Short mmCIF file of C-alpha atoms and ligand atoms in Angstrom, two decimals:
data_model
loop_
_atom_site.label_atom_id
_atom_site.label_comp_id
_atom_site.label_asym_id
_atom_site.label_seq_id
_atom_site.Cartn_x
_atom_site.Cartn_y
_atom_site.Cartn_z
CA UNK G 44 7.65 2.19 -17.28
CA UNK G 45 10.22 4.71 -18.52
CA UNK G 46 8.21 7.74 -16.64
CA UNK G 47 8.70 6.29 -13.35
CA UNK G 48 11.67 6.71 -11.04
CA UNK G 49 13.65 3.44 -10.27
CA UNK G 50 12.46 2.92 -6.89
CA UNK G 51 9.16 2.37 -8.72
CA UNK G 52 10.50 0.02 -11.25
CA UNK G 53 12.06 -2.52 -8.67
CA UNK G 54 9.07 -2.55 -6.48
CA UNK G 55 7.03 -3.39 -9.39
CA UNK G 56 8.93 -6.48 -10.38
CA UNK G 57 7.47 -8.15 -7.26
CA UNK G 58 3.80 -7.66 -7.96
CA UNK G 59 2.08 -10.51 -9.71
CA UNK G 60 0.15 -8.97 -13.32
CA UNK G 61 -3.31 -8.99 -11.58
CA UNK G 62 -1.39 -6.51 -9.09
CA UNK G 63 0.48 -4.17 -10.99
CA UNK G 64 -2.90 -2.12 -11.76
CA UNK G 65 -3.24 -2.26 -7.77
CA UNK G 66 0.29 -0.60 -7.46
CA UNK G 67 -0.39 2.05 -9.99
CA UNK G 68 -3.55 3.21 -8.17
CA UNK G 69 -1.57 3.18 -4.57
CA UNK G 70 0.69 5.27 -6.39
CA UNK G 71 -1.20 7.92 -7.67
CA UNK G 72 -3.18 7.98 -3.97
CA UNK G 73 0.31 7.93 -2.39
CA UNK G 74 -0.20 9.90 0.83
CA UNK G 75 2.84 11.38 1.90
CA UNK G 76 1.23 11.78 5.40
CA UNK G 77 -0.04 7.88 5.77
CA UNK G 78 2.69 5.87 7.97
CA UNK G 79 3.95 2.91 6.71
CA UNK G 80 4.27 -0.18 8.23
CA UNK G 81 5.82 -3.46 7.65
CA UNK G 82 4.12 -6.67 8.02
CA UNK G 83 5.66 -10.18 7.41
CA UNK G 84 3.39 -13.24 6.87
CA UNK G 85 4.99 -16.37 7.64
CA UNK G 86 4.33 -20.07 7.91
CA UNK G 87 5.25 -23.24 5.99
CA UNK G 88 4.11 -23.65 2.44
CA UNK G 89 0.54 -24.24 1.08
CA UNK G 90 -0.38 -22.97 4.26
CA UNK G 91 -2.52 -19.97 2.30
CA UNK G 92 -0.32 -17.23 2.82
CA UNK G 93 -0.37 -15.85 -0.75
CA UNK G 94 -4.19 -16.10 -0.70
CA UNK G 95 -4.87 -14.33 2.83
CA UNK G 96 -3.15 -11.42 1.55
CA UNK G 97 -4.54 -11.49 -1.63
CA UNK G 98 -7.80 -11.82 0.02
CA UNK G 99 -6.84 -8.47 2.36
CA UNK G 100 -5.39 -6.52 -0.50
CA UNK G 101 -7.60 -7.61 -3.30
CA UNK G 102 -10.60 -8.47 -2.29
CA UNK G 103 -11.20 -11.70 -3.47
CA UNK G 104 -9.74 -15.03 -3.67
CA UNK G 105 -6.85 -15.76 -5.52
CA UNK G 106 -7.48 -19.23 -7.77
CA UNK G 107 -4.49 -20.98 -8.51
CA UNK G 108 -1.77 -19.17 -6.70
CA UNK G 109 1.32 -19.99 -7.53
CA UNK G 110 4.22 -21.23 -4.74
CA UNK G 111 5.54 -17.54 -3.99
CA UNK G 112 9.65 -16.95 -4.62
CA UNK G 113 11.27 -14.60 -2.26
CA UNK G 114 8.51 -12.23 -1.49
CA UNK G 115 5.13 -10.49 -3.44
CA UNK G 116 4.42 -7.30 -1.90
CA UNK G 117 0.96 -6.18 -1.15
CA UNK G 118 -0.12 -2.83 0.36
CA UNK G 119 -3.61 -1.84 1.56
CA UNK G 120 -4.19 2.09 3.28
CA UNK G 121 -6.66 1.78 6.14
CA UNK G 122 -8.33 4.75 8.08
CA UNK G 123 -8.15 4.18 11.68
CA UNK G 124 -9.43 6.69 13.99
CA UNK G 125 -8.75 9.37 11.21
CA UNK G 126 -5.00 8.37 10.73
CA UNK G 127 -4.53 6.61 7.52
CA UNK G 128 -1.88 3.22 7.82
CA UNK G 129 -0.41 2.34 4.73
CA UNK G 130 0.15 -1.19 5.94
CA UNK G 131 3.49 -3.16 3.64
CA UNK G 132 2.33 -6.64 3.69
CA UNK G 133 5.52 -8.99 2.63
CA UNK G 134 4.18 -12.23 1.17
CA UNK G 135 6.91 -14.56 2.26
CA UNK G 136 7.67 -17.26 0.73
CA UNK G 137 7.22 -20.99 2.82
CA UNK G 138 9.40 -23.46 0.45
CA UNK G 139 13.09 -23.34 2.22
CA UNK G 140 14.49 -23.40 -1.39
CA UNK G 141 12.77 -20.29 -2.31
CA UNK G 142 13.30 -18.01 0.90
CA UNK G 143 16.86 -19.03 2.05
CA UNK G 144 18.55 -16.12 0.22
CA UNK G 145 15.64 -13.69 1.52
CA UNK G 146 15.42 -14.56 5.10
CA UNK G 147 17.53 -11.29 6.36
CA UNK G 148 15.16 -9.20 4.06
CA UNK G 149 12.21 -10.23 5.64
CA UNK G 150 12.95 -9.80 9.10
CA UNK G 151 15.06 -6.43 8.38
CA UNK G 152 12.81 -3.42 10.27
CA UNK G 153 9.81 -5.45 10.64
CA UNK G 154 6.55 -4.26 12.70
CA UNK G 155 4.10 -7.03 13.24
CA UNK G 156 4.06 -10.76 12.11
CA UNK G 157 1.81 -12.75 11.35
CA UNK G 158 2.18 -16.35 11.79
CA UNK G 159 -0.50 -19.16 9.22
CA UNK G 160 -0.62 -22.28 9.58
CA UNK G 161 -3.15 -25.19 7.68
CA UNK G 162 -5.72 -26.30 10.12
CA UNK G 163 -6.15 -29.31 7.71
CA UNK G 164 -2.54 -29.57 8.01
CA UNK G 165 -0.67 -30.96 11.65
CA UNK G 166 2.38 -30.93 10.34
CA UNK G 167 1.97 -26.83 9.53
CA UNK G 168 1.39 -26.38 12.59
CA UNK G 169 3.54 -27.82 14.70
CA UNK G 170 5.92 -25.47 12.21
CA UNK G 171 5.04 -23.09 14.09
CA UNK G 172 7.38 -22.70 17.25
CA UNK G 173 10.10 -23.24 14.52
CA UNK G 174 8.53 -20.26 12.83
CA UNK G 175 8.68 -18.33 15.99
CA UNK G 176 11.93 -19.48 16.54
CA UNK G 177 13.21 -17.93 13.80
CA UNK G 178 12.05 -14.82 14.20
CA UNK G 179 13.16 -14.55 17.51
CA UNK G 180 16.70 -15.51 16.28
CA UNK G 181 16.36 -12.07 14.23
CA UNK G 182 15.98 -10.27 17.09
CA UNK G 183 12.01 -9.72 16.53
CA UNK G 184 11.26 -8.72 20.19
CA UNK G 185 7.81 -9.38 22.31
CA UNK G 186 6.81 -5.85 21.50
CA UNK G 187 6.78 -6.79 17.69
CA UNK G 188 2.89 -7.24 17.40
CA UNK G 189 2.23 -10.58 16.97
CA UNK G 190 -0.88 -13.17 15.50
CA UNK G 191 -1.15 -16.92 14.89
CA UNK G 192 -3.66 -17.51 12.06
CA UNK G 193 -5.39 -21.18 11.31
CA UNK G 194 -6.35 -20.67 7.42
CA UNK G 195 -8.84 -22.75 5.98
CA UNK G 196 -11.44 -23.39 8.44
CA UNK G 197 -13.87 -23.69 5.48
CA UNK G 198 -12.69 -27.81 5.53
CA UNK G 199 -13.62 -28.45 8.50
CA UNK G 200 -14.27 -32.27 8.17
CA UNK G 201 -10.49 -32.39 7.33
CA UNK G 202 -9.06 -30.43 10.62
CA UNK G 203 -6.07 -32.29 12.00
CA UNK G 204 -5.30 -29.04 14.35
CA UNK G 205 -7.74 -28.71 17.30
CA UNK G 206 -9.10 -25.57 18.56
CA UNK G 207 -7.67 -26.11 22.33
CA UNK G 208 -4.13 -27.40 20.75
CA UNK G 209 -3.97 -23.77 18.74
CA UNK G 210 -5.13 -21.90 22.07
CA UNK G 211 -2.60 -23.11 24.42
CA UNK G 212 -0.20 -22.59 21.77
CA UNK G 213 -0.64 -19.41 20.99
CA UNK G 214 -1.57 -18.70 25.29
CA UNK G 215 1.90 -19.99 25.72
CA UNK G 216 3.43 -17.16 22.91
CA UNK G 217 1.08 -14.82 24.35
CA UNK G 218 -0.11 -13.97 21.12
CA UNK G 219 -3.85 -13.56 20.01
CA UNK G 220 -5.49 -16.85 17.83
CA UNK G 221 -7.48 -16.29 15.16
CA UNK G 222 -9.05 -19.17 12.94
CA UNK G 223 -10.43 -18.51 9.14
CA UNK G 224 -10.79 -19.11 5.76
CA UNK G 225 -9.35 -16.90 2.42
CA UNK G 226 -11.31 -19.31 0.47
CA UNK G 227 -14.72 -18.71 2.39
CA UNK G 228 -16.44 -14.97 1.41
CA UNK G 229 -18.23 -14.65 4.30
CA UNK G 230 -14.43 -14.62 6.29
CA UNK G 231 -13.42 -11.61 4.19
CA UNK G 232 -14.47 -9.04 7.55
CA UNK G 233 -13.00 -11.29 9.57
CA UNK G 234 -9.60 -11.25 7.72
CA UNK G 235 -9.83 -7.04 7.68
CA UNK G 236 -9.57 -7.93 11.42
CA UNK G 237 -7.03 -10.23 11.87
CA UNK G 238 -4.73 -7.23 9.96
CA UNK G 239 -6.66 -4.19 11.80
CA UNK G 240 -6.21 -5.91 15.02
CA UNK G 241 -1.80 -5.68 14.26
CA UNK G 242 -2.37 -2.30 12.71
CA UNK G 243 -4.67 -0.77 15.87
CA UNK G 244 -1.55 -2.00 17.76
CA UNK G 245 1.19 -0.56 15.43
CA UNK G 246 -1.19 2.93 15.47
CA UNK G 247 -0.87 3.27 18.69
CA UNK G 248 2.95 3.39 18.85
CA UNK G 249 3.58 6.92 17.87
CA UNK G 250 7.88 6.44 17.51
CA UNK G 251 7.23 3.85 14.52
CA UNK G 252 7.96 4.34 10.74
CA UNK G 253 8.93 2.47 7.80
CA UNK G 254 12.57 2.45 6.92
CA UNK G 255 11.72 2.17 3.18
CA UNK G 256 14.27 -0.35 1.67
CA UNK G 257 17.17 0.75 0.05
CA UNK G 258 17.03 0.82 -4.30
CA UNK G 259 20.69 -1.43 -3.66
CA UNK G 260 18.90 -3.87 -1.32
CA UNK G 261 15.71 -4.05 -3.43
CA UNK G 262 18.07 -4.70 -6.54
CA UNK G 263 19.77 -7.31 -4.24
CA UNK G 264 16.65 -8.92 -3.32
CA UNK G 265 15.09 -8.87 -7.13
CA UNK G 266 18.22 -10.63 -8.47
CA UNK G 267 18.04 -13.14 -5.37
CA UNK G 268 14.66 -13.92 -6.41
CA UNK G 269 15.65 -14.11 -10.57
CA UNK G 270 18.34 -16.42 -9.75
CA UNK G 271 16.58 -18.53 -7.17
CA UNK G 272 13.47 -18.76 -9.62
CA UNK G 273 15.67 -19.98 -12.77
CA UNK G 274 18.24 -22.30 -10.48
CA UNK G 275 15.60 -24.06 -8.49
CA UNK G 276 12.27 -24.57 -11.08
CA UNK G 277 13.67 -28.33 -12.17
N1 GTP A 299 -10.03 -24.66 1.00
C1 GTP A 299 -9.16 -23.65 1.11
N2 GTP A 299 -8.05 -23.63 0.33
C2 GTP A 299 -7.20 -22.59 0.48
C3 GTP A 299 -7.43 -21.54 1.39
N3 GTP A 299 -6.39 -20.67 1.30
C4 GTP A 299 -5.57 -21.16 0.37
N4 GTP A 299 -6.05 -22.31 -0.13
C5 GTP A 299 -5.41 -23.16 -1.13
O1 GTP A 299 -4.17 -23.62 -0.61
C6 GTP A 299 -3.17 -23.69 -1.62
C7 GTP A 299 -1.94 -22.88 -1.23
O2 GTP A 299 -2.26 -21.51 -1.13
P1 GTP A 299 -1.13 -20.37 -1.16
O3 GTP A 299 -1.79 -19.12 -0.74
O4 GTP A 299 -0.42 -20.37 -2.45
O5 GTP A 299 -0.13 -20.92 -0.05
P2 GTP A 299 1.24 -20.21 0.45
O6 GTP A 299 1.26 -20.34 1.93
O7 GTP A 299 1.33 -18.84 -0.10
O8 GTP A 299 2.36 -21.14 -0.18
P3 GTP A 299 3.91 -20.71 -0.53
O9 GTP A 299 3.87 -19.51 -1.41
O10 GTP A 299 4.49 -21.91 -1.24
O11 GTP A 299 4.60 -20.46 0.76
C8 GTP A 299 -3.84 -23.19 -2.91
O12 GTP A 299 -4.25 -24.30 -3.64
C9 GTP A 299 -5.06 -22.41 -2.42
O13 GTP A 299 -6.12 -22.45 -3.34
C10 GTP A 299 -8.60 -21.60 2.21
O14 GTP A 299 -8.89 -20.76 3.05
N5 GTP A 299 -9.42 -22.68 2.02
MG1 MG A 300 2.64 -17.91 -1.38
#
């Protein structure tokens, strides 16, 4: 790790094991032309967050994921229209006990959010306004691309979260709905579409660019995360 410059290092402490070889590769492929964007996934926990983006960055589905601390960072480059994105996805995390220090760093210079709920799960969903609550509080604006996500439409015997009830919710927010599974392979294009759909938006606003985080604030937010991890696994 000694060959790589600090700003490396602390980024690195967020990425799970099976990620680290991910990072290395984005680094060497690091296109200083790509803009970068930052994308926040939010919603209670157990919701799927962790595996959605897995599922987006990785491929595949995650197996035994895991309730996230703070924030994993994923990254994924897409070519759109001959631009490559680098799109920044923040794994939040959904227990309060684990995010409460983080909350400012997730909403600092955002771009898009996307909001997950548990369609097997009511209570996740009606989260949700409480989700969008909160981002509103930090000053995330209507032109913030937006989506509500149902995950795990691959139980659908167990739905507690109707179709209509997620449509008039999301009507009301003005935000698109989108309903899927990370579990279910045969989802995998349609997740590359829930995140193309916020990066197609983000493209086509030509001002926007990634403040990259500071090396104090990422040394801030990787202690956060150390001591919240040790004080709060009882
Ligand atoms: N059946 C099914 N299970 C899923 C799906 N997505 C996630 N899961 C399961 O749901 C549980 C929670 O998934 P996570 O991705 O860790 O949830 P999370 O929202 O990241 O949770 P926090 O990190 O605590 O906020 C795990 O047991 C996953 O295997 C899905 O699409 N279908
Ligand atoms: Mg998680």
């Amino acid at each position: 790790f000694h060959q790589f410059p600090l700003k490396h290092i602390s980024l690195l402490y967020f990425f799970s094991e099976n990620d680290s070889l991910e990072l290395f590769s984005s680094l060497e492929n690091d296109n200083k032309q790509a803009r970068t964007f930052k994308i926040i996934v939010i919603g209670d926990s157990n919701v799927g967050k962790t595996c959605l983006t897995y599922r987006f960055c990785g491929g595949s589905f995650l197996k035994n994921p895991e309730a996230t601390i703070g924030v994993d960072f994923r990254e994924r480059t897409v070519q759109l229209d001959g631009e490559r994105i680098k799109l920044q996805i923040w794994d939040t995390a959904g227990q309060e006990r684990f995010r409460k220090s983080m909350v400012e760093h997730y909403y600092r210079s955002v771009h898009a959010v996307l909001f997950v709920y548990d369609m097997t799960s009511l209570l996740s969903f009606e989260s949700i306004p409480e989700w969008i609550s909160e981002c509103s509080r930090h000053s995330v604006g209507p032109l913030v691309p937006q989506v509500l996500v149902g995950n795990k439409c691959d139980l659908r015997e167990s739905c507690q979260v109707p179709t209509s009830a997620a449509q008039s919710l999301a009507d009301s927010h003005n935000i698109p709905l989108f309903e899927t599974s990370a579990k279910d392979p045969s989802e995998k294009e349609h997740i590359d579409a829930i995140f193309l759909t916020l990066a197609y938006r983000l493209k086509s606003n030509k001002t926007l660019r990634l403040k990259q985080p500071s090396e104090s604030s990422l040394r801030e937010m990787r202690d956060q995360q150390e001591q919240d991890a040790t004080s709060c696994r009882c």
